[in-house]
Coordinates of C-alpha atoms in Angstrom, one line a residue:
M1 CA 14.4 -63.1 -17.6
E2 CA 15.3 -59.5 -16.4
L3 CA 12.9 -57.6 -14.3
W4 CA 12.4 -54.3 -16.6
P5 CA 11.1 -56.1 -19.7
C6 CA 8.7 -57.9 -17.5
L7 CA 7.3 -54.6 -15.9
A8 CA 7.3 -52.9 -19.4
A9 CA 5.2 -56.1 -20.8
A10 CA 2.9 -55.9 -18.0
L11 CA 2.3 -52.3 -18.1
L12 CA 1.6 -52.5 -21.9
L13 CA -0.9 -55.4 -21.1
L14 CA -2.5 -53.1 -18.7
L15 CA -2.9 -50.1 -21.0
L16 CA -4.3 -52.5 -23.5
L17 CA -6.8 -53.9 -21.3
V18 CA -7.8 -50.4 -20.2
Q19 CA -8.4 -49.4 -23.8
L20 CA -10.4 -52.6 -24.7
S21 CA -12.2 -53.3 -21.4
R22 CA -14.6 -51.0 -19.7
A23 CA -14.2 -53.0 -16.5
A24 CA -10.4 -52.7 -16.6
E25 CA -10.7 -49.0 -17.0
F26 CA -12.9 -49.0 -14.0
Y27 CA -10.5 -50.9 -11.9
A28 CA -7.4 -49.0 -13.1
K29 CA -9.0 -45.5 -12.2
V30 CA -10.3 -46.9 -8.8
A31 CA -6.6 -48.5 -8.0
L32 CA -5.0 -45.1 -9.0
Y33 CA -7.6 -43.5 -6.6
C34 CA -6.6 -45.6 -3.7
A35 CA -2.9 -45.1 -4.6
L36 CA -3.2 -41.3 -4.5
C37 CA -5.1 -41.5 -1.1
F38 CA -2.4 -43.7 0.4
T39 CA 0.4 -41.7 -1.0
V40 CA -0.9 -38.2 -0.3
S41 CA -2.0 -39.3 3.1
A42 CA 1.4 -40.3 4.1
V43 CA 2.9 -36.9 2.6
A44 CA 0.2 -34.6 3.9
S45 CA 0.6 -36.4 7.5
L46 CA 4.5 -35.4 7.5
V47 CA 3.4 -31.8 6.5
C48 CA 0.7 -31.7 9.2
L49 CA 3.1 -32.7 11.8
L50 CA 5.9 -30.5 10.7
R51 CA 3.4 -27.6 10.5
H52 CA 1.2 -27.9 13.5
G53 CA 2.7 -30.7 15.6
G54 CA -0.3 -33.1 16.0
R55 CA -3.9 -33.4 15.8
T56 CA -5.7 -30.2 15.1
V57 CA -8.7 -29.0 13.1
E58 CA -6.2 -26.6 11.5
N59 CA -4.6 -29.5 9.6
M60 CA -7.8 -29.7 7.4
S61 CA -6.7 -26.8 5.2
I62 CA -3.5 -28.8 4.6
I63 CA -5.3 -31.9 3.8
G64 CA -7.9 -30.0 1.8
W65 CA -4.9 -28.5 -0.5
F66 CA -3.6 -31.9 -1.5
V67 CA -7.0 -33.8 -2.0
R68 CA -8.3 -31.0 -4.3
S69 CA -5.5 -32.0 -6.6
F70 CA -7.0 -35.3 -7.3
K71 CA -9.6 -33.9 -9.7
Y72 CA -7.0 -33.1 -12.2
F73 CA -6.1 -36.8 -12.6
Y74 CA -9.6 -37.6 -13.5
G75 CA -10.7 -34.6 -15.3
L76 CA -13.4 -33.8 -12.7
R77 CA -14.9 -30.3 -12.3
F78 CA -17.1 -29.3 -9.3
E79 CA -19.6 -26.5 -10.1
V80 CA -20.4 -25.0 -6.6
R81 CA -23.5 -23.1 -6.0
D82 CA -24.0 -20.5 -3.1
P83 CA -20.7 -21.4 -1.0
R84 CA -21.1 -18.4 1.0
R85 CA -23.8 -20.3 3.0
L86 CA -21.0 -22.5 4.4
Q87 CA -18.5 -19.5 5.1
E88 CA -20.5 -17.9 8.1
A89 CA -18.5 -17.8 11.0
R90 CA -20.9 -20.0 13.3
P91 CA -20.9 -23.4 14.6
C92 CA -23.3 -25.7 12.5
V93 CA -24.1 -29.3 11.4
I94 CA -23.5 -29.9 7.7
V95 CA -25.1 -32.9 6.1
S96 CA -24.7 -34.2 2.6
N97 CA -25.5 -37.0 0.5
H98 CA -23.1 -40.1 0.5
Q99 CA -22.4 -42.0 -3.1
S100 CA -19.0 -43.3 -3.3
I101 CA -15.4 -43.3 -2.6
L102 CA -15.3 -40.0 -4.6
D103 CA -17.1 -38.1 -2.2
M104 CA -14.1 -36.9 -0.5
M105 CA -12.9 -35.0 -3.5
G106 CA -16.1 -33.0 -3.4
L107 CA -16.0 -32.5 0.4
M108 CA -12.6 -30.8 0.1
E109 CA -13.9 -28.5 -2.8
V110 CA -16.3 -26.6 -0.3
L111 CA -15.0 -27.6 3.1
P112 CA -15.2 -24.4 5.2
E113 CA -12.7 -23.4 8.0
R114 CA -12.7 -25.2 11.6
C115 CA -14.8 -28.0 10.1
V116 CA -14.2 -31.9 11.1
Q117 CA -16.1 -35.0 9.9
I118 CA -17.5 -37.8 11.8
A119 CA -16.2 -41.3 10.4
K120 CA -16.5 -44.8 11.4
R121 CA -13.9 -46.3 13.7
E122 CA -12.7 -48.9 11.2
L123 CA -11.0 -46.1 9.0
L124 CA -8.6 -45.2 11.8
F125 CA -6.7 -48.4 11.0
L126 CA -6.2 -47.9 7.5
G127 CA -2.5 -47.0 7.8
P128 CA -1.5 -43.5 6.4
V129 CA -5.3 -42.9 5.6
G130 CA -6.4 -43.3 9.3
L131 CA -3.4 -41.3 10.4
I132 CA -4.3 -38.3 8.4
M133 CA -7.9 -38.3 9.4
Y134 CA -6.7 -38.4 13.3
L135 CA -4.3 -35.6 12.6
G136 CA -7.3 -33.5 10.8
G137 CA -9.4 -34.0 13.8
V138 CA -12.0 -36.5 12.5
F139 CA -14.0 -38.0 15.0
F140 CA -14.3 -41.6 15.0
I141 CA -17.5 -43.6 16.3
N142 CA -17.9 -47.3 16.9
R143 CA -21.1 -47.9 15.0
Q144 CA -21.4 -51.5 16.7
R145 CA -21.7 -49.8 20.2
S146 CA -24.2 -47.2 20.2
S147 CA -23.5 -46.1 23.8
T148 CA -20.0 -45.2 22.8
A149 CA -21.3 -43.3 19.6
M150 CA -23.8 -41.5 21.8
T151 CA -20.9 -40.5 24.3
V152 CA -18.9 -39.3 21.3
M153 CA -21.8 -37.3 19.7
A154 CA -22.7 -35.6 23.3
D155 CA -19.1 -34.5 23.7
L156 CA -19.0 -33.1 20.3
G157 CA -22.1 -31.2 20.7
E158 CA -20.3 -29.4 23.5
R159 CA -17.0 -29.0 21.7
M160 CA -18.5 -27.5 18.7
V161 CA -20.0 -24.6 20.6
R162 CA -17.0 -24.1 22.7
E163 CA -14.5 -24.1 19.9
N164 CA -16.6 -22.8 17.2
L165 CA -16.5 -26.0 15.2
K166 CA -18.6 -27.2 12.1
V167 CA -19.3 -30.9 11.9
W168 CA -19.9 -32.7 8.6
I169 CA -21.9 -35.8 8.8
Y170 CA -23.5 -38.2 5.9
P171 CA -27.0 -39.0 7.5
E172 CA -27.6 -41.8 5.0
G173 CA -25.0 -43.7 7.0
T174 CA -23.4 -45.5 4.1
R175 CA -22.6 -45.0 0.5
N176 CA -25.6 -44.9 -2.0
D177 CA -25.5 -45.1 -5.7
N178 CA -29.1 -46.0 -6.5
G179 CA -30.0 -42.7 -8.1
D180 CA -31.9 -41.4 -5.0
L181 CA -31.3 -40.7 -1.4
L182 CA -31.6 -43.1 1.4
P183 CA -33.6 -42.5 4.5
F184 CA -31.6 -40.4 6.8
K185 CA -30.3 -41.6 10.3
K186 CA -31.2 -39.2 13.0
G187 CA -27.7 -38.8 14.9
A188 CA -26.9 -35.6 13.1
F189 CA -30.2 -33.8 13.9
Y190 CA -30.1 -34.7 17.4
L191 CA -26.7 -33.2 17.5
A192 CA -27.8 -30.2 16.1
V193 CA -30.6 -29.8 18.4
Q194 CA -28.6 -30.5 21.4
A195 CA -26.2 -27.7 20.5
Q196 CA -28.8 -25.5 19.3
V197 CA -27.0 -24.9 16.0
P198 CA -28.4 -24.5 12.5
I199 CA -28.3 -27.5 10.0
V200 CA -26.8 -26.6 6.5
P201 CA -27.8 -29.1 3.7
V202 CA -25.2 -29.9 1.0
V203 CA -26.3 -31.7 -2.3
Y204 CA -23.9 -33.3 -4.8
S205 CA -25.3 -34.2 -8.1
S206 CA -25.5 -37.9 -9.1
F207 CA -22.0 -39.5 -10.3
S208 CA -23.9 -42.1 -12.3
S209 CA -23.1 -40.4 -15.9
F210 CA -19.4 -41.1 -15.2
Y211 CA -18.9 -43.4 -12.2
N212 CA -21.1 -46.6 -11.5
T213 CA -19.6 -49.4 -9.7
K214 CA -22.4 -51.8 -10.7
K215 CA -22.0 -51.5 -14.4
K216 CA -18.2 -51.0 -13.9
F217 CA -17.5 -47.7 -15.7
F218 CA -15.8 -44.6 -14.8
T219 CA -15.8 -42.3 -17.7
S220 CA -18.0 -39.5 -19.0
A221 CA -19.2 -41.1 -22.0
P222 CA -19.6 -45.1 -21.4
H223 CA -21.4 -45.6 -24.9
R224 CA -18.2 -44.0 -26.7
P225 CA -14.7 -45.6 -27.1
L226 CA -12.9 -46.0 -23.7
R227 CA -10.5 -43.3 -22.9
S228 CA -7.2 -43.3 -20.9
V229 CA -7.0 -43.4 -17.1
A230 CA -6.6 -39.5 -16.9
S231 CA -9.4 -38.7 -19.2
P232 CA -12.0 -36.3 -18.5
T233 CA -14.8 -37.6 -16.7
G234 CA -17.5 -35.3 -15.8
T235 CA -18.9 -32.3 -13.9
V236 CA -20.4 -32.5 -10.4
T237 CA -22.8 -29.8 -9.2
V238 CA -22.6 -29.0 -5.7
Q239 CA -25.6 -27.0 -3.9
V240 CA -25.4 -25.4 -0.6
L241 CA -29.0 -25.0 0.7
E242 CA -30.3 -22.6 3.0
A243 CA -29.5 -23.3 6.8
I244 CA -32.3 -25.0 8.8
P245 CA -32.5 -23.3 12.4
T246 CA -32.9 -25.5 15.6
S247 CA -32.9 -22.7 17.9
G248 CA -35.6 -23.6 20.6
L249 CA -36.2 -27.3 19.1
T250 CA -36.1 -30.2 21.5
A251 CA -35.6 -33.9 20.9
A252 CA -39.4 -34.2 20.2
D253 CA -39.0 -32.2 17.1
V254 CA -36.2 -34.2 15.4
P255 CA -38.3 -36.5 13.3
A256 CA -40.0 -33.4 11.5
L257 CA -36.7 -31.9 11.2
V258 CA -35.2 -35.2 9.4
D259 CA -38.4 -35.1 7.2
T260 CA -38.0 -31.5 6.3
C261 CA -34.1 -31.7 5.6
H262 CA -34.8 -35.0 3.5
R263 CA -37.5 -33.6 1.5
A264 CA -35.5 -30.3 0.6
M265 CA -32.2 -32.5 -0.1
R266 CA -34.1 -35.1 -2.2
T267 CA -35.9 -32.3 -4.3
T268 CA -32.6 -30.6 -4.9
F269 CA -30.5 -33.9 -5.7
L270 CA -33.3 -34.9 -8.4
H271 CA -33.2 -31.3 -9.9
I272 CA -29.4 -30.9 -10.3
S273 CA -28.8 -34.6 -11.3
K274 CA -29.1 -34.4 -15.2
T275 CA -29.2 -38.0 -15.8
P276 CA -32.4 -40.4 -15.4
Q277 CA -32.6 -42.0 -11.9
E278 CA -31.8 -45.6 -12.2
N279 CA -34.7 -46.6 -9.8
G280 CA -37.1 -44.5 -11.8
A281 CA -37.4 -42.0 -9.0
T282 CA -38.6 -38.4 -10.4
A283 CA -38.8 -35.1 -8.5
G284 CA -42.0 -35.0 -6.3
S285 CA -42.2 -38.8 -5.7
G286 CA -42.6 -39.6 -2.0
V287 CA -39.8 -41.5 -0.5
Q288 CA -40.1 -40.7 3.3
P289 CA -37.1 -40.9 5.7
A290 CA -37.2 -43.5 8.5
Q291 CA -39.0 -42.4 11.5

């Protein structure tokens, strides 16, 4: 049997499944996203090497240009509020909520100049994805070795002031799609206090109206007939909050700083997320960050 007829039949079967099965549509869209990540990472790596010759934060503008194109494949729209708060020419620690693999698209929509991220070390070994992260100046930490992670953070605190860097961190520490915020880890806040730089919170509205890993849907209207892989999905509101100063604070002030930031971000998250929270949370209920 010839190859092309088999491929055509497999493609037709896949398209049929996508139309008939919500789970098939979900996996098809996630597979497309992963394929885009690997393909774009390979191309962007080549461009970064040709343009800047190696690892530098300047490569992030190139990476951002490529990643911002992803939203057109999914019909996503990002409504950014108060982006000027990220554009001030000063070092700072940016903290945001972390919901899914789609967060990278939202991050690149608002990523300011001279901003690097902190990521787990395992991502460095994801082929072209790890390479492009390395070329973009991402700092990798080994979360299994706290002493090594602390050394990286201490070095970063010095570099961000010396090189006028902004650092983007997800203080929840892991992806969270439960309709609320997890307690925050303290590393980002110790970093800000150590460097005496402000914290700028960024809050993304819930993706749950169009993306849910538990219910296996990736569409703006799960109760309607399923759409194609490139169908419109939804709008994400991105709210940049006022900077929280750390000047004069010490390590003893970190727990209160964590609590202040968590409360502000959680209130904003529940306000801008227009869908009911899956765990029944409402604005004003008291989930406290871990101490």
